[in-house]
Amino acid sequence: MEDKQLKPNALFNPDGDTDLRKRRLIGGNTTNLNDFNNMRYSWASNWYRQAMNNFWIPEEINLMQDTKDYPHLEKAERTAYDKILSFLVFLDSLQSNNLPSVSEYITASEVNLCLHIQAFQECVHSQSYSYMLDTICSPEERNDILYQWKSDEHLLRRNRFIGDCYNEFHANPTLFTLTKTMMANFILEGIYFYSGFMFFYNLSRNGKMPGSAQEIRYINRDENTHLWLFRNILLEMQKEEPEMFTPERVSVYESMMKEGVRQEIEWGRYVIGDDIPGLNTRMITDYIRYLGNLRWHSLDMGWLFEDNRSEPADMHWVADYANANMVKTDFFEAKSTAYAKSTAIVDDL
Ligand code: ZN
Ligand code: ZN
């Protein structure tokens, strides 16, 4: 398979094209000027506004009840809480560091604007986990949780899958390694976070750690927009770079997606299993397979699995928590802020 080597965009490029018809996602000749009135990818404008409206501050969420609940969590709940946080901190850190590298090869300034905002939001997410840990546990426990991914074999193995894909792109930036990185991004945003999110929502519906669940809802709202962004990028790529979507290459992406689903289920069994009240391995398996189907289908790729094509009935409470409008209502009822102008997320996934 032929593969195009990529060169990073010139930073200062007075000879760049200003003609919109010549603008491309990758391989264009960009001036890098942020021109908000002339966008080739008009969805970037809606995305930008939504992301700006979603601005939030982790410390505005009250964790008082969580400081009382945390020492009384059952052993399995506490172990899961720590391991899932360790995983999420790693993922958000990885995202905030990798997105600027993706931008170096994107030649549509309106899409780069979005990627920069996403990188900023991933920084806020990492910081929100720090705030949670600083509030509910001692500095020793916090450090142990932050770096658990280095010593827990299972966790390290998980982080390797996406980490290696990003590393391959860094070592050898080609059109194919970049496309795989975008797919890895989509898997991370659309599958990897979800065992974690559902665990916190489940604790909350059992009356535990409500502040943590609220933090996660804000993170979840941002992650939904990140999925929206990468879905649009991948759909545009299918039009602009058809040679990256030959049946041979699509089968590579499909295997990545299936492997992501497999790992997320395995992780859910390891970290949640059948020891947490309100969840079990069957629920986790059905839900993650359903997400795999939903994500793959949203890229116009068909279905990943024969079964689990609709939301499992006993998992609907996850969507209730993740629903962006509910987040908005709770948030703005609790606080009056100058930036309280959010509109509903258009969830077209
Ligand atoms: Zn994030
Ligand atoms: Zn994200």
XYZ file of C-alpha atoms and ligand atoms in Angstrom:
351
model
C 0.000 0.000 0.000
C 1.401 3.339 -0.999
C 1.674 5.827 1.806
C 2.327 9.558 1.652
C 4.988 11.031 3.946
C 3.713 14.216 5.615
C 5.545 17.466 6.285
C 4.465 19.758 9.136
C 2.781 23.006 8.016
C 4.941 26.058 7.510
C 4.374 28.451 10.389
C 4.767 31.683 8.431
C 3.612 31.212 4.870
C 2.850 34.425 2.936
C 2.400 32.355 -0.257
C -0.396 30.264 1.259
C -3.716 29.951 -0.603
C -6.644 32.098 0.456
C -9.034 30.572 -2.084
C -11.501 28.407 -0.153
C -11.834 25.964 -3.030
C -8.182 25.043 -2.609
C -8.439 24.451 1.140
C -7.890 20.870 2.249
C -7.830 19.093 5.593
C -4.373 17.681 4.889
C -1.763 18.595 2.304
C -3.146 22.070 1.499
C -1.094 25.252 1.316
C -2.313 27.213 4.334
C -1.560 30.780 5.445
C -2.592 29.726 9.013
C -4.690 32.887 9.292
C -7.688 32.412 11.593
C -10.389 33.816 9.318
C -13.722 33.313 11.069
C -15.724 34.578 8.100
C -14.346 32.240 5.503
C -14.536 28.625 6.483
C -14.532 25.743 4.084
C -15.727 23.350 6.788
C -18.779 25.216 8.039
C -19.438 22.672 10.823
C -16.277 23.996 12.489
C -18.120 27.241 13.234
C -20.948 25.454 15.103
C -18.472 23.272 16.906
C -16.386 26.268 17.971
C -19.410 28.065 19.438
C -20.619 24.970 21.250
C -17.204 24.317 22.763
C -16.898 27.938 23.919
C -20.347 27.782 25.499
C -19.384 24.613 27.357
C -16.634 26.361 29.307
C -16.552 25.200 32.922
C -14.288 25.266 35.969
C -13.668 22.058 37.981
C -13.481 23.850 41.361
C -17.010 25.185 40.978
C -18.326 21.726 41.752
C -18.702 20.986 45.428
C -17.005 17.780 46.603
C -17.923 18.047 50.289
C -20.114 14.926 50.267
C -17.415 12.987 48.408
C -14.850 13.651 51.144
C -17.298 11.976 53.554
C -18.207 9.102 51.223
C -14.750 8.137 49.978
C -13.427 6.580 53.241
C -16.652 4.532 53.528
C -16.741 3.117 49.992
C -16.711 -0.646 49.870
C -13.271 -2.054 49.111
C -14.177 -3.030 45.520
C -15.708 0.405 44.884
C -12.663 2.193 46.174
C -10.232 0.074 44.186
C -12.303 0.685 41.044
C -12.534 4.415 41.792
C -8.735 4.672 42.088
C -7.895 2.567 39.048
C -10.459 4.238 36.803
C -9.239 7.687 37.795
C -5.659 6.643 37.106
C -6.690 5.512 33.626
C -8.668 8.685 32.898
C -5.857 10.997 34.019
C -3.481 9.166 31.708
C -5.849 9.366 28.735
C -6.604 13.054 29.116
C -2.903 13.829 29.544
C -2.074 11.822 26.436
C -4.767 13.669 24.489
C -3.622 17.117 25.560
C -0.086 16.230 24.427
C -0.950 14.533 21.148
C -3.547 16.926 19.702
C -1.005 19.690 18.964
C 0.979 17.137 16.932
C -2.114 16.296 14.881
C -2.647 20.029 14.237
C 0.808 20.316 12.711
C -0.468 18.407 9.674
C -3.958 19.900 9.376
C -4.112 22.594 6.707
C -7.594 23.975 7.480
C -7.201 26.707 10.097
C -10.856 26.413 11.172
C -10.297 22.756 12.090
C -7.089 23.628 13.937
C -9.015 26.173 16.009
C -11.249 23.311 17.145
C -8.327 20.997 17.864
C -6.649 23.663 19.998
C -9.809 24.135 22.042
C -10.103 20.389 22.453
C -6.484 20.280 23.717
C -7.336 23.011 26.231
C -10.362 21.049 27.422
C -8.242 17.912 27.900
C -6.001 20.009 30.184
C -9.086 21.041 32.185
C -10.105 17.377 32.447
C -6.685 16.337 33.763
C -6.867 19.157 36.266
C -10.363 18.179 37.381
C -9.060 14.718 38.364
C -6.279 16.387 40.356
C -8.846 18.550 42.094
C -10.925 15.469 42.937
C -7.919 13.619 44.340
C -6.572 16.647 46.235
C -9.976 17.031 47.853
C -10.822 13.465 48.794
C -7.498 11.844 49.699
C -4.029 12.420 51.147
C -1.080 13.541 48.982
C 0.429 10.009 49.283
C -2.759 8.333 48.095
C -3.081 10.889 45.316
C 0.417 10.196 43.988
C -0.187 6.469 44.199
C -3.364 6.821 42.113
C -1.850 9.226 39.556
C 0.929 6.784 38.682
C -0.839 3.470 39.178
C -0.791 2.986 35.415
C 2.968 2.489 35.646
C 2.769 -0.463 38.023
C -0.600 -2.088 37.282
C 0.130 -4.504 34.417
C -3.399 -4.420 33.057
C -3.544 -0.648 33.060
C -0.151 -0.325 31.408
C -1.185 -2.786 28.696
C -4.280 -0.717 27.996
C -2.393 2.541 27.756
C 0.091 0.911 25.372
C -2.494 0.240 22.666
C -3.362 3.892 21.934
C 0.039 5.153 23.134
C 1.886 2.949 20.620
C -0.385 4.107 17.815
C 0.338 7.758 18.637
C 4.070 6.971 18.963
C 4.107 5.331 15.536
C 2.637 8.514 14.061
C 5.230 10.683 15.852
C 8.122 8.527 14.669
C 6.830 8.294 11.102
C 4.181 10.862 10.154
C 2.444 9.578 7.031
C -1.094 9.948 5.766
C -1.850 6.415 6.968
C -0.310 6.771 10.467
C -2.181 10.077 10.816
C -5.476 8.462 9.762
C -4.880 5.629 12.245
C -4.141 8.223 14.933
C -7.466 9.896 14.170
C -9.205 6.547 14.445
C -7.404 5.855 17.748
C -8.589 9.258 18.921
C -12.149 8.365 17.994
C -11.889 5.044 19.866
C -10.408 6.730 22.919
C -13.087 9.424 23.003
C -15.981 7.156 22.075
C -15.257 3.848 23.827
C -12.373 4.066 26.298
C -13.856 6.687 28.563
C -17.149 4.917 28.986
C -16.519 2.114 31.525
C -15.130 4.905 33.639
C -18.024 7.279 33.143
C -20.633 4.600 33.839
C -18.841 3.582 37.033
C -19.085 7.114 38.471
C -22.709 7.472 37.379
C -23.507 4.143 39.005
C -21.943 5.247 42.307
C -24.019 8.407 42.166
C -27.291 6.584 41.505
C -26.455 4.519 44.597
C -26.137 7.744 46.578
C -22.329 7.873 46.660
C -19.766 10.419 45.476
C -22.224 12.859 43.836
C -19.584 15.547 43.240
C -17.328 13.146 41.344
C -20.250 12.167 39.113
C -20.964 15.832 38.442
C -17.332 16.459 37.417
C -17.589 13.478 35.095
C -20.782 14.832 33.541
C -18.976 18.003 32.506
C -16.094 15.995 31.147
C -18.549 13.711 29.347
C -20.244 16.726 27.746
C -16.886 17.892 26.369
C -15.971 14.387 25.203
C -19.212 14.238 23.228
C -18.152 17.314 21.290
C -14.694 15.796 20.722
C -16.372 12.764 19.219
C -18.461 15.058 17.036
C -15.277 16.826 15.875
C -13.366 13.666 14.996
C -16.367 12.102 13.362
C -16.612 15.130 11.053
C -12.894 15.032 10.346
C -13.050 11.325 9.481
C -16.101 11.834 7.237
C -14.329 14.675 5.371
C -11.240 12.497 5.049
C -13.315 9.813 3.355
C -14.153 12.362 0.644
C -10.739 14.005 0.364
C -8.432 11.031 0.840
C -10.314 8.040 -0.612
C -7.103 5.992 -0.892
C -7.025 5.919 2.924
C -10.404 4.173 2.888
C -9.856 1.232 0.565
C -11.412 -2.027 1.871
C -7.915 -3.126 2.949
C -7.387 -0.012 5.052
C -10.916 0.076 6.427
C -10.358 -3.445 7.725
C -7.336 -2.138 9.669
C -9.532 0.541 11.300
C -12.236 -2.024 11.947
C -9.764 -4.287 13.765
C -8.612 -1.312 15.819
C -12.197 -0.542 16.792
C -12.886 -4.191 17.686
C -9.690 -4.367 19.712
C -10.692 -1.161 21.538
C -14.066 -2.692 22.386
C -12.432 -5.956 23.486
C -10.009 -4.129 25.767
C -12.661 -1.899 27.263
C -14.786 -4.941 28.127
C -11.786 -6.786 29.564
C -10.921 -3.699 31.586
C -14.498 -3.375 32.834
C -14.418 -7.018 33.979
C -11.108 -6.470 35.735
C -11.897 -3.209 37.452
C -15.670 -3.452 38.019
C -16.531 -7.121 37.480
C -19.460 -8.433 39.515
C -18.384 -6.838 42.802
C -19.990 -3.409 42.448
C -23.675 -3.042 43.416
C -25.696 -1.944 40.365
C -23.328 -3.220 37.673
C -22.241 -6.607 36.389
C -20.064 -7.966 33.602
C -23.040 -8.726 31.337
C -24.241 -5.107 31.532
C -20.734 -3.813 30.845
C -20.252 -6.157 27.888
C -23.581 -5.287 26.247
C -23.082 -1.581 26.747
C -19.546 -1.418 25.365
C -20.455 -3.549 22.346
C -23.409 -1.237 21.742
C -21.059 1.786 21.852
C -18.737 0.064 19.373
C -21.652 -0.399 16.985
C -22.841 3.183 17.471
C -19.410 4.687 16.817
C -18.581 2.565 13.788
C -22.016 3.145 12.298
C -21.658 6.920 12.780
C -18.648 6.807 10.414
C -20.858 5.284 7.689
C -19.013 1.998 8.058
C -21.958 -0.279 8.808
C -22.090 -2.301 12.022
C -19.273 -3.767 14.052
C -21.317 -6.585 15.595
C -24.489 -8.466 14.718
C -25.955 -8.034 18.193
C -26.108 -5.022 20.536
C -27.313 -2.554 17.928
C -29.599 -0.682 20.261
C -29.103 0.705 23.735
C -29.450 -2.045 26.376
C -32.632 -1.268 28.338
C -30.951 -1.678 31.721
C -28.255 0.877 30.802
C -30.472 3.830 29.962
C -29.531 5.576 33.213
C -26.066 6.260 31.732
C -27.642 8.472 29.052
C -29.724 10.224 31.713
C -26.517 11.219 33.461
C -24.656 12.038 30.276
C -27.487 14.134 28.814
C -26.009 17.557 28.186
C -29.209 19.476 28.835
C -29.496 18.038 32.314
C -25.936 19.042 33.042
C -26.730 22.555 31.943
C -29.843 22.765 34.101
C -28.113 21.465 37.223
C -25.121 23.655 36.691
C -26.891 26.899 36.054
C -29.448 26.387 38.747
C -26.638 25.939 41.203
C -24.575 28.922 40.069
C -25.035 32.190 38.333
C -22.071 32.857 36.107
C -21.181 35.378 33.470
C -20.728 32.717 30.832
C -24.123 31.065 31.384
C -25.139 30.980 27.759
C -24.873 27.338 26.843
C -27.165 25.895 24.230
C -28.027 22.233 23.961
C -25.524 19.897 22.410
C -26.612 18.627 19.044
C -25.993 14.955 19.625
C -25.800 13.592 16.120
C -23.608 10.596 16.867
Zn -10.979 14.658 28.143
Zn -11.545 14.429 24.629
